PDB file of C-alpha atoms in Angstrom:
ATOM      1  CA  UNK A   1      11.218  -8.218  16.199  1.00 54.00           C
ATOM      2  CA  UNK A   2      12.127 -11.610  15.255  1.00 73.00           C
ATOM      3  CA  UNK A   3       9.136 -13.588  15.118  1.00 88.00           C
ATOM      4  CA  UNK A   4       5.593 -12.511  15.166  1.00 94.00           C
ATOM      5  CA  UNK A   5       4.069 -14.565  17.964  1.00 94.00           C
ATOM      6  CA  UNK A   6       2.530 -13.137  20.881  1.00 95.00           C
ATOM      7  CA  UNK A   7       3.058 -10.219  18.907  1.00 98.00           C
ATOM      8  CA  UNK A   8      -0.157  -7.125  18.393  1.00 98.00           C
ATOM      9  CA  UNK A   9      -0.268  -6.159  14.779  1.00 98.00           C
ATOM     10  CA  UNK A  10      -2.741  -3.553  13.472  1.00 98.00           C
ATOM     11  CA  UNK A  11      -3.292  -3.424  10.067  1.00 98.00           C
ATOM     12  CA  UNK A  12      -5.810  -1.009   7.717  1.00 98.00           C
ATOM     13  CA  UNK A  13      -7.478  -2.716   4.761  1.00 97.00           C
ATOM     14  CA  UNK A  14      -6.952  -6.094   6.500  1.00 97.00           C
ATOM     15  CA  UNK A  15     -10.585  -7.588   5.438  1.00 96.00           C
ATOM     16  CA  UNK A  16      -8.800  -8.553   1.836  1.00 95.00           C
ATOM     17  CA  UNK A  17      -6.147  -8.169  -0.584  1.00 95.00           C
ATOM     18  CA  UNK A  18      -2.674  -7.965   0.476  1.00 97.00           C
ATOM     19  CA  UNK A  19      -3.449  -6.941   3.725  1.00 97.00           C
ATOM     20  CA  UNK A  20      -5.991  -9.918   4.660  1.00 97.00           C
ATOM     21  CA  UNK A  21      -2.581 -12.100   3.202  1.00 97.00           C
ATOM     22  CA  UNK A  22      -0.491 -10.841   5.655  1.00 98.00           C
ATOM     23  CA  UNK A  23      -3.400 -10.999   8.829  1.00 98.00           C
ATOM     24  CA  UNK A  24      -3.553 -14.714   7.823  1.00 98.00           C
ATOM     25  CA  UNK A  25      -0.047 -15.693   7.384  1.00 98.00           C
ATOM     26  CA  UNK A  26       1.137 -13.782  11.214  1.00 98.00           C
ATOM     27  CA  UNK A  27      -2.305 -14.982  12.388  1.00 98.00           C
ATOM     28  CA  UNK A  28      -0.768 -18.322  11.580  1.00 97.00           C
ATOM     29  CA  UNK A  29       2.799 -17.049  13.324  1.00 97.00           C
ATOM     30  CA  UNK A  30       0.636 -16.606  16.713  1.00 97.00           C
ATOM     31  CA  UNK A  31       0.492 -12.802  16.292  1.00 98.00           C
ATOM     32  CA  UNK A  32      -2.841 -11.036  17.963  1.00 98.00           C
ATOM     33  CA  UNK A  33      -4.739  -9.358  15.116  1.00 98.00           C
ATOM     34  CA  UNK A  34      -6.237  -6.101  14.892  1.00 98.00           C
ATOM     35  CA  UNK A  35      -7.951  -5.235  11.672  1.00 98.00           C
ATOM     36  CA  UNK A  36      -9.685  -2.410  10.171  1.00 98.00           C
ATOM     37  CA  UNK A  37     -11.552  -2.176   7.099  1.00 98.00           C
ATOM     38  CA  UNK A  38     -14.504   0.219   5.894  1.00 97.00           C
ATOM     39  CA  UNK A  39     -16.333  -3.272   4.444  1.00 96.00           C
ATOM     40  CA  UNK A  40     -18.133  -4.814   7.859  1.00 96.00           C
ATOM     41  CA  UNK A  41     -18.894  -7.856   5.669  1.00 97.00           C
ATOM     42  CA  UNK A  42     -15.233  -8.729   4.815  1.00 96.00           C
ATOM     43  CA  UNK A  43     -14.134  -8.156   8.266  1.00 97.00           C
ATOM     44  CA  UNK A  44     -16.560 -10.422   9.853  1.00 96.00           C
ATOM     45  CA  UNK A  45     -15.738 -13.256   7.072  1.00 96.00           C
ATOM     46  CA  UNK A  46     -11.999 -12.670   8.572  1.00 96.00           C
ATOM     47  CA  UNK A  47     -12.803 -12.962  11.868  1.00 94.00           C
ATOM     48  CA  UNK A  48     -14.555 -16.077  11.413  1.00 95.00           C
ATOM     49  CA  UNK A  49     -11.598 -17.762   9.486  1.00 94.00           C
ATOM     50  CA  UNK A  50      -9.301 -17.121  11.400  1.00 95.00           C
ATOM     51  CA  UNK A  51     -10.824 -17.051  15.049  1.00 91.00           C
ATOM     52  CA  UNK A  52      -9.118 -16.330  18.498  1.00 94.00           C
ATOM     53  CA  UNK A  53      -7.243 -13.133  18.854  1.00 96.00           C
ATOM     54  CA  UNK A  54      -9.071 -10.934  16.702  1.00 98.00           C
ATOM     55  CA  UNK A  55      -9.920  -7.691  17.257  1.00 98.00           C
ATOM     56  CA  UNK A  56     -11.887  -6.106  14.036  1.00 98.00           C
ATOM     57  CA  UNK A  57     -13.067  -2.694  13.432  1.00 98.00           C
ATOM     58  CA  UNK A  58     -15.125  -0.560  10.730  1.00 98.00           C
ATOM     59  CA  UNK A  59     -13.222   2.403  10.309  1.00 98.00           C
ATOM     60  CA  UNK A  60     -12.274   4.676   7.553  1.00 98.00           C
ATOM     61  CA  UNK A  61      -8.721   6.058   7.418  1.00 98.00           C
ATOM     62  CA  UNK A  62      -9.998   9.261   6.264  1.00 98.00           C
ATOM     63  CA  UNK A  63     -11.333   9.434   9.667  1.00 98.00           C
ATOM     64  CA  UNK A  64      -8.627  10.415  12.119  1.00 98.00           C
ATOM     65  CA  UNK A  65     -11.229  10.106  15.107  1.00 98.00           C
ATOM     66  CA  UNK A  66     -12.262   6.888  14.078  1.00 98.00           C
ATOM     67  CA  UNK A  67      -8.782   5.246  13.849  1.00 98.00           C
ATOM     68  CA  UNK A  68      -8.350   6.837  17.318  1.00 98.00           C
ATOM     69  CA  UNK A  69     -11.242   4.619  18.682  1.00 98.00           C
ATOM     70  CA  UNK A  70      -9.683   1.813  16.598  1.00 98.00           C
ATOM     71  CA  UNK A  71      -6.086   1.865  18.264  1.00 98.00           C
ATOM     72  CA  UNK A  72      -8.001   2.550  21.393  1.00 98.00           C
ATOM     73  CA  UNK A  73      -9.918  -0.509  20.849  1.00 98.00           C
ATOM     74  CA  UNK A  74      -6.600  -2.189  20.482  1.00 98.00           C
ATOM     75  CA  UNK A  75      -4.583  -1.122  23.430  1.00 98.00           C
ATOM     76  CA  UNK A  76      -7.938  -1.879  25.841  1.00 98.00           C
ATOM     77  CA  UNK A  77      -8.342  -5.213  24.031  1.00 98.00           C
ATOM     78  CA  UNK A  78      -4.860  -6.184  23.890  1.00 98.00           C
ATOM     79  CA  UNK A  79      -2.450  -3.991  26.120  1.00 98.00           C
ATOM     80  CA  UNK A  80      -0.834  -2.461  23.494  1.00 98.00           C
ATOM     81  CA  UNK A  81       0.748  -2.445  19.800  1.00 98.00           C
ATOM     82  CA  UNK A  82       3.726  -4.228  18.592  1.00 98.00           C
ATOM     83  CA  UNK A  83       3.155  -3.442  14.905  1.00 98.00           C
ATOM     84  CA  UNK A  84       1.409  -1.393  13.259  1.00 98.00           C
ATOM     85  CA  UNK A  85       1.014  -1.704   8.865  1.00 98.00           C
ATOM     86  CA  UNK A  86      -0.731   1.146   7.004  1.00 98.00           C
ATOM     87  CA  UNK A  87      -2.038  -0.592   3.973  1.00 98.00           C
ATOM     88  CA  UNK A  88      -5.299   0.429   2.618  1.00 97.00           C
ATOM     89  CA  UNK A  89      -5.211   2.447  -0.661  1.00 95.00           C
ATOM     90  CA  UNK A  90      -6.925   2.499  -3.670  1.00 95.00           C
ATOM     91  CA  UNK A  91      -6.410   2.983  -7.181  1.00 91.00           C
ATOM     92  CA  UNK A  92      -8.172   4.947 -10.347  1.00 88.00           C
ATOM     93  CA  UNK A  93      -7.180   5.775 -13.855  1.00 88.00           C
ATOM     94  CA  UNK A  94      -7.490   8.748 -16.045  1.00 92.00           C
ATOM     95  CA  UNK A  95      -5.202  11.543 -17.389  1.00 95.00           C
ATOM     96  CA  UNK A  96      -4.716  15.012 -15.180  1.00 96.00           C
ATOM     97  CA  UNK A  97      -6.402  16.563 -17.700  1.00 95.00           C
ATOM     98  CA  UNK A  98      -9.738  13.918 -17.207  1.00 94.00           C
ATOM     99  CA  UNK A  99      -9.845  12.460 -13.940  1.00 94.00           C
ATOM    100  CA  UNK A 100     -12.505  13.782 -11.512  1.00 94.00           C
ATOM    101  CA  UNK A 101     -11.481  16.263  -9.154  1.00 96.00           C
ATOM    102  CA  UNK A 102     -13.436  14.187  -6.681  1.00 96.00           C
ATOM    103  CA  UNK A 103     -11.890  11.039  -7.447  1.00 95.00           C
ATOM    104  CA  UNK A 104      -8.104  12.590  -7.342  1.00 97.00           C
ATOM    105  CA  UNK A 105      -8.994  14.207  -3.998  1.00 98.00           C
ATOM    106  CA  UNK A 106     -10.069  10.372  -2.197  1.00 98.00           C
ATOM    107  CA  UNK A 107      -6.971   8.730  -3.752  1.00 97.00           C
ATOM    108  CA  UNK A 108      -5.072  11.219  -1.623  1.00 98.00           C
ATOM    109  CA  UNK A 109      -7.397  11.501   1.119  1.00 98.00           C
ATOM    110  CA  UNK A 110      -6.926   7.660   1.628  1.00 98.00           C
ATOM    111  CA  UNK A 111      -3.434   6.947   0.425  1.00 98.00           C
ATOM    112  CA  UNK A 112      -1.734  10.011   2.090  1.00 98.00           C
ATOM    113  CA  UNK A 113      -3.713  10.893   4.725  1.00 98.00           C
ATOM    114  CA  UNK A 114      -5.098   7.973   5.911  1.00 98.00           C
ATOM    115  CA  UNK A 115      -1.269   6.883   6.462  1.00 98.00           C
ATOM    116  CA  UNK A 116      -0.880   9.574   8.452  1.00 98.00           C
ATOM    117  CA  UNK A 117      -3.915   9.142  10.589  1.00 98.00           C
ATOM    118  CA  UNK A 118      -3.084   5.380  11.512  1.00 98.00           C
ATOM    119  CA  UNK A 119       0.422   6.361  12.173  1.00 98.00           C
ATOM    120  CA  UNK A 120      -0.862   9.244  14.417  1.00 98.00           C
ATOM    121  CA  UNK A 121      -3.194   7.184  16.294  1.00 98.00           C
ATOM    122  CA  UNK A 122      -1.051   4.280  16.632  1.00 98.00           C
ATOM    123  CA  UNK A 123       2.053   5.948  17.179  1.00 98.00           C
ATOM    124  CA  UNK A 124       2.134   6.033  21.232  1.00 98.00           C
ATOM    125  CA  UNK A 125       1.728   2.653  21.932  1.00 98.00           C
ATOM    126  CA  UNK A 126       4.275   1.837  18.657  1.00 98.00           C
ATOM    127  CA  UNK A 127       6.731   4.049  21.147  1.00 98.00           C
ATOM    128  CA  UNK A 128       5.783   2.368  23.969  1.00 98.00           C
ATOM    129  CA  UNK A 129       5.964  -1.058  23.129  1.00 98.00           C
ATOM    130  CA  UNK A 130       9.617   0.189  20.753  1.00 98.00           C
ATOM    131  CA  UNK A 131       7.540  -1.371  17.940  1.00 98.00           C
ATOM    132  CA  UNK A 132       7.684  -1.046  14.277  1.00 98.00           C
ATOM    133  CA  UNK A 133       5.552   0.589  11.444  1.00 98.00           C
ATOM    134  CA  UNK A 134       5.250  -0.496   8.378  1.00 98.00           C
ATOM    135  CA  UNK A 135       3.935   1.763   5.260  1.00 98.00           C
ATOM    136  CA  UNK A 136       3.165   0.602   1.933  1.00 98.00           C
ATOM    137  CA  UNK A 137       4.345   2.046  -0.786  1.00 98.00           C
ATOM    138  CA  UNK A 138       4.932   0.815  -4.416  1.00 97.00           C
ATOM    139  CA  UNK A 139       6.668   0.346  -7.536  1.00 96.00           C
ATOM    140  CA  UNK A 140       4.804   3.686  -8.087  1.00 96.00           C
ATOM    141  CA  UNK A 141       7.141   5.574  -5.538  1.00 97.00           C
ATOM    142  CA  UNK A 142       9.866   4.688  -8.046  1.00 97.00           C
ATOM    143  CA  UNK A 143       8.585   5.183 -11.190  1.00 95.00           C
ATOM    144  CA  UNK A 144       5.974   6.941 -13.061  1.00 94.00           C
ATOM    145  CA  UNK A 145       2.770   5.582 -15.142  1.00 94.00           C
ATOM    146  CA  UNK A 146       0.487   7.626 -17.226  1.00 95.00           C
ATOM    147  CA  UNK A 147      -3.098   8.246 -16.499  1.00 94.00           C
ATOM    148  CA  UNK A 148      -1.808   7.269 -12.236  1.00 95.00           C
ATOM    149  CA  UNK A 149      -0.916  10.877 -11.628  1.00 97.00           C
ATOM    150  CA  UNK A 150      -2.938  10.763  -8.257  1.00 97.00           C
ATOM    151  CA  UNK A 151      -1.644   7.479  -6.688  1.00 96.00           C
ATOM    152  CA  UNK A 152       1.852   8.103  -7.923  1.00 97.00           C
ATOM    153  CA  UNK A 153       2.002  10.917  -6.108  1.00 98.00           C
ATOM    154  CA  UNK A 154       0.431   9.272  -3.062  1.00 98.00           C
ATOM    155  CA  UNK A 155       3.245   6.328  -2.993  1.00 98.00           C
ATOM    156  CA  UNK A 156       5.834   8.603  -3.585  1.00 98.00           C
ATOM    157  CA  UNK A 157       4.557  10.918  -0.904  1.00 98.00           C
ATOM    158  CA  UNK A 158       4.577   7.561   1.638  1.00 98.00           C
ATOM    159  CA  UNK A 159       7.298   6.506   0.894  1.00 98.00           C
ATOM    160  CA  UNK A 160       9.026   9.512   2.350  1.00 98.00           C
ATOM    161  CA  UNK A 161       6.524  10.024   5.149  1.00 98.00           C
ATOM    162  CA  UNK A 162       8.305   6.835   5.619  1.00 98.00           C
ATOM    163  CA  UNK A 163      11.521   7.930   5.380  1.00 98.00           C
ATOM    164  CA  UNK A 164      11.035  11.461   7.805  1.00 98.00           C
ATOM    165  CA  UNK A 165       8.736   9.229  10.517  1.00 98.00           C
ATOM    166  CA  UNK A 166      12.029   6.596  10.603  1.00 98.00           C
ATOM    167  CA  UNK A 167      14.474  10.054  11.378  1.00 98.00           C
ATOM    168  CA  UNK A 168      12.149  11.270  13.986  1.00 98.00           C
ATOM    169  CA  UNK A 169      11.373   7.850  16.048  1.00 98.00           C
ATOM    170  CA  UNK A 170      14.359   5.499  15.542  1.00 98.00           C
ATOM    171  CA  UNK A 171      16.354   6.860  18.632  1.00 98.00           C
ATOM    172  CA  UNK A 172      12.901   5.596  20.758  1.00 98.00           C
ATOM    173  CA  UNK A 173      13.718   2.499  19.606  1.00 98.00           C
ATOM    174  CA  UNK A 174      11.111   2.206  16.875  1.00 98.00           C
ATOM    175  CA  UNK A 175      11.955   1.212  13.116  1.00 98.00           C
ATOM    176  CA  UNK A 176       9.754   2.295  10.537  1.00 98.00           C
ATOM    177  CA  UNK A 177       9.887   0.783   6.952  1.00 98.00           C
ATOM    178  CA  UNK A 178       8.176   1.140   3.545  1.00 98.00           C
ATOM    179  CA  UNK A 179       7.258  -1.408   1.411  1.00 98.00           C
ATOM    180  CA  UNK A 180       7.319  -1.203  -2.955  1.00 98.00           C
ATOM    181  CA  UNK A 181       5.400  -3.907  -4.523  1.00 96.00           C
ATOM    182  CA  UNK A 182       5.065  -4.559  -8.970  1.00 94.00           C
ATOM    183  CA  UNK A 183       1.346  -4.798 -10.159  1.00 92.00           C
ATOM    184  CA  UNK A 184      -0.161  -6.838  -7.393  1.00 92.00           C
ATOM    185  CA  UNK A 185      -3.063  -9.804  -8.467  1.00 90.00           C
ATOM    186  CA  UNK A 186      -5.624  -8.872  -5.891  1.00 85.00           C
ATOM    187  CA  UNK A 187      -9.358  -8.141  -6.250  1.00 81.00           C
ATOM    188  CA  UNK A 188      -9.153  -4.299  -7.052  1.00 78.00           C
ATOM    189  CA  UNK A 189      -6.609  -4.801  -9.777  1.00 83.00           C
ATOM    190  CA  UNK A 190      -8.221  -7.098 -11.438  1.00 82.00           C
ATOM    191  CA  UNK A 191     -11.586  -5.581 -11.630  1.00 79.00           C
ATOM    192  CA  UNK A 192     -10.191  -2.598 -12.730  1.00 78.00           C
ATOM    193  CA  UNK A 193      -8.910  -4.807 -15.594  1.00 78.00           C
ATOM    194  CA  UNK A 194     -11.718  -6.301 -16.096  1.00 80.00           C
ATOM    195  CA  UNK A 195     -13.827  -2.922 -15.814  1.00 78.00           C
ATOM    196  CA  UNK A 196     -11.596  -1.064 -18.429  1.00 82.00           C
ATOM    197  CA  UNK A 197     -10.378  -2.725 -21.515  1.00 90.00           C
ATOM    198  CA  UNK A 198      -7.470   0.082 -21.755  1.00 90.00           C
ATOM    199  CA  UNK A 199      -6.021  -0.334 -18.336  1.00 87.00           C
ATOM    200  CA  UNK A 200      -4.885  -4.105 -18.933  1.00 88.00           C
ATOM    201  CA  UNK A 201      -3.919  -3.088 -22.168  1.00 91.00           C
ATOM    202  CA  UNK A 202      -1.256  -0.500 -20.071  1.00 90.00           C
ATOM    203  CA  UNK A 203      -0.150  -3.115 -17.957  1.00 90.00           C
ATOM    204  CA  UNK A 204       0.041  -5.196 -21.133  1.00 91.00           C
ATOM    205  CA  UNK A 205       2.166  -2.773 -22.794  1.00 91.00           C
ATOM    206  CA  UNK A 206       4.484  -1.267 -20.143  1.00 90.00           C
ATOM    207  CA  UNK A 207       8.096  -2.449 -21.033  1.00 89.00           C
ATOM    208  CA  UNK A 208       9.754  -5.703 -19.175  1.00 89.00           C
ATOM    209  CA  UNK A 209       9.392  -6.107 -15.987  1.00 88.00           C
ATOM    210  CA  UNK A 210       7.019  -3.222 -15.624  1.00 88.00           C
ATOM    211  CA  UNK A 211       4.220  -5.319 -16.767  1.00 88.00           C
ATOM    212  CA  UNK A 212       4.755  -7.986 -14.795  1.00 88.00           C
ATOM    213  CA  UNK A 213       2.391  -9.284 -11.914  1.00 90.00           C
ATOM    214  CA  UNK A 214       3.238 -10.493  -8.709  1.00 91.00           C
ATOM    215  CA  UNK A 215       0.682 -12.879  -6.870  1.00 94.00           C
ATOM    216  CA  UNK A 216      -0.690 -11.789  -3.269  1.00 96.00           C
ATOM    217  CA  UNK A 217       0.727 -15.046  -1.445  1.00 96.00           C
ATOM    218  CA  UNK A 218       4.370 -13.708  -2.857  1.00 96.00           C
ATOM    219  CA  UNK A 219       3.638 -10.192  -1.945  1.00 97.00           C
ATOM    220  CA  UNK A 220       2.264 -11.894   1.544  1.00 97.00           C
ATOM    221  CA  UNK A 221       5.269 -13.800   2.365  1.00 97.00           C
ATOM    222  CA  UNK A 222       7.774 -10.649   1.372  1.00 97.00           C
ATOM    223  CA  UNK A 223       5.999  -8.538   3.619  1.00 98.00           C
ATOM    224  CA  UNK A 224       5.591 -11.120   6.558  1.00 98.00           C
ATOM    225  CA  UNK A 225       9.084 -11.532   6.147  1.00 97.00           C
ATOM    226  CA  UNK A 226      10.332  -7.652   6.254  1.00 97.00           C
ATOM    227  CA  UNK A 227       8.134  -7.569   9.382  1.00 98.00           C
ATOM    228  CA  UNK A 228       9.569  -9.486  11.485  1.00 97.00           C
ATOM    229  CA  UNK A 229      13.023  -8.857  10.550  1.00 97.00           C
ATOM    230  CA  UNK A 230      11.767  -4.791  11.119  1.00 98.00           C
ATOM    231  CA  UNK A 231      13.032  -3.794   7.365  1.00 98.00           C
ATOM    232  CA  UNK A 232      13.184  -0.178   6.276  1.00 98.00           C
ATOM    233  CA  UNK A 233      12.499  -1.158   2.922  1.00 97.00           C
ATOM    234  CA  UNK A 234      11.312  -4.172   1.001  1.00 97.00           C
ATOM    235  CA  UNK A 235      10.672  -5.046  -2.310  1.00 97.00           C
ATOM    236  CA  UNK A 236       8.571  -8.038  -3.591  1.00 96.00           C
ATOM    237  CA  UNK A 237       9.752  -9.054  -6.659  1.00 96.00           C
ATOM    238  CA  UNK A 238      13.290  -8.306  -5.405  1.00 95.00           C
ATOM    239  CA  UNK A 239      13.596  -6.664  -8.943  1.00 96.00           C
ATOM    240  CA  UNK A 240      11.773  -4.173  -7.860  1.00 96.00           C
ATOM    241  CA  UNK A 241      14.592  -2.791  -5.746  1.00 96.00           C
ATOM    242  CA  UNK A 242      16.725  -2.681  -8.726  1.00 96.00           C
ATOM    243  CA  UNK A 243      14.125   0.356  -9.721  1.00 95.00           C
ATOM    244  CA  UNK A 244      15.086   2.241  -6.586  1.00 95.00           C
ATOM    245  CA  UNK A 245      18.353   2.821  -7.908  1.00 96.00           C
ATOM    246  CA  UNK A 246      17.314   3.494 -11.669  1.00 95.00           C
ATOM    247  CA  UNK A 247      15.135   6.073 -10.311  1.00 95.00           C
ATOM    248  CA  UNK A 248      16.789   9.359 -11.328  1.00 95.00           C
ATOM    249  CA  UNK A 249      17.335   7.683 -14.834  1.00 96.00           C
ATOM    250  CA  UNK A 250      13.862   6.628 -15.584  1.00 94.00           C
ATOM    251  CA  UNK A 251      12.877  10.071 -14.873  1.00 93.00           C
ATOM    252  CA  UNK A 252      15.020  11.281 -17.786  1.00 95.00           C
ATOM    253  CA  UNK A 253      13.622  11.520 -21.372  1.00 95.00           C
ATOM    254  CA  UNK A 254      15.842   8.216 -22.179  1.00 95.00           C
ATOM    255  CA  UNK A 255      13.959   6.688 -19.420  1.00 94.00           C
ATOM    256  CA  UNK A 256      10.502   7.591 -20.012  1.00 95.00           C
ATOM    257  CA  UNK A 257      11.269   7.003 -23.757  1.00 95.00           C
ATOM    258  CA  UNK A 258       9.445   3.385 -24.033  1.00 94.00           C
ATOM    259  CA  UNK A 259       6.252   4.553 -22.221  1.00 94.00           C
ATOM    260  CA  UNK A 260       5.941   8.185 -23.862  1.00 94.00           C
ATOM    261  CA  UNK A 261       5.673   6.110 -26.995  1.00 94.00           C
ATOM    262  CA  UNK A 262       2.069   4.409 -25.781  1.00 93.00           C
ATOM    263  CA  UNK A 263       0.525   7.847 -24.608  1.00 95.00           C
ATOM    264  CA  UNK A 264      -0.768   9.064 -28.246  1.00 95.00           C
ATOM    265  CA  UNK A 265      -2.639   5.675 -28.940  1.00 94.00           C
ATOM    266  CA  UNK A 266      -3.494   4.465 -25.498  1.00 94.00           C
ATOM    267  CA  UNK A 267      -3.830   7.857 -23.250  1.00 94.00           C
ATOM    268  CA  UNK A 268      -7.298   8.643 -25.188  1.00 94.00           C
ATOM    269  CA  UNK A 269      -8.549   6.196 -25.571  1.00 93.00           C
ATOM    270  CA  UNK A 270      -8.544   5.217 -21.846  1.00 91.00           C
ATOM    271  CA  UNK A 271      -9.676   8.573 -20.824  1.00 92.00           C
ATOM    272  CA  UNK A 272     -12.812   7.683 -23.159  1.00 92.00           C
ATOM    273  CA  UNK A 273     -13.577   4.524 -21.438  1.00 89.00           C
ATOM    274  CA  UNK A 274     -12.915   6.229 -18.002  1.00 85.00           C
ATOM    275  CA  UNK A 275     -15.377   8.859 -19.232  1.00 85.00           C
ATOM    276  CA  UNK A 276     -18.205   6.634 -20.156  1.00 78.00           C
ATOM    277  CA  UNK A 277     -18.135   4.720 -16.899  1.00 69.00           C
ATOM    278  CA  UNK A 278     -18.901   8.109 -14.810  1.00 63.00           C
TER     279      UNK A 278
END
């Protein structure tokens, strides 16, 4: 792509976190916004920050009809859609054994398939416009955690939705990338923290770099970045990369050694305090 301006970018859980990072910095690049968010609130505060060539739009990813009217909304508004990033995702803790059935099913519902239904609605005007999509992943697509059964599975299932979408569109011209991101400082991270004593602890505990936290504005400027150079994979720390390549090693019982030894003490214990906050 090469630089962002002039540019339509559509982008799911763009009222905050990492996503409203990256709507601000291209906003700033002279790139035409379109955001989506389920919180109306959040998405009008971003719409009056950042001003002209906004589009916003309540809609939940769960909802394939509803990001139909969204990239709809989009093409009529703007002509079309350069870019489009799949971002919004959530996170819960507790052991397979613990976590609600409820709460395992929305963590896929809007991590998995709510990729797939921005993709899907998206996807013709991406085509048209020879465009690029951008899915985010994690760390977690590399690398297991306990008690994150549910969105492990969903980043590693992303990341290679990623990986078959970029085989079946690249000869249209379209690139498709996925990006893997350490323990992010945004709002949902930290009250999750904040909410449950155990789950910092985790974070605390996880081997070097594991437990290491990367800022939104970093994570912000990575992505940015990979966007307009139309990267099929990015990694913010770069470190993270490094993981990519470990993979079929830390999946070995030398290289889930360090964290099997927290699961006695800390797996319980956190399923407790998950437990009492039902």
């Amino acid at each position: 792509m090469g630089s962002a301006r002039g540019k339509v970018v559509f982008i799911t859980g763009g009222a905050a976190g990492v996503g409203a990072e990256v709507a601000k910095r291209l906003h700033a690049k002279g790139a035409k916004l379109v955001l989506t968010d389920v919180d109306a609130t959040q998405l009008d505060a971003m719409s009056a920050t950042l001003g002209d060539n906004v589009l916003t739009v309540v809609a939940d990813v769960r909802d394939l009809d509803a990001m139909q009217a969204a990239a709809d909304a989009a093409v009529a508004r703007f002509g079309g859609i350069d870019v489009v990033m799949a971002n919004a995702g959530i996170l819960s803790y507790a052991s397979v054994l613990q976590v609600d059935p409820d709460v395992f099913k929305r963590i896929l519902d809007i991590n998995v398939l709510g990729v797939f239904h921005t993709v899907r609605a998206t996807l013709p005007s991406i085509i048209d416009r020879k465009g690029y999509v951008l899915i985010v992943s994690s760390l977690a697509a590399y690398t297991a955690a306990p008690g994150l059964a549910a969105y492990n599975a969903s980043k590693a299932a992303v990341e290679q939705f990623a990986n078959a979408l970029r085989l079946e569109v690249s000869y249209r011209g379209v690139a498709v990338g996925s990006a893997h991101m350490s323990w992010i400082d945004t709002a949902m991270v930290r009250d999750i923290k904040a909410g449950m004593s155990t789950f910092d602890e985790l974070i605390t505990r996880l081997p070097w770099p594991l437990n290491q936290t990367t800022s939104v504005e970093k994570c912000g400027e990575a992505l940015v970045a990979g966007i307009e150079d139309r990267k099929a994979r990015m990694n913010c720390p770069s470190w993270v990369g490094v993981l990519r390549w470990l993979k079929p090693i830390l999946a070995t019982r030398i290289g889930e050694a360090p964290v099997m030894k927290l699961v006695p003490d800390l797996l319980p214990r956190m399923d407790a305090e998950a437990a009492g906050k039902r």
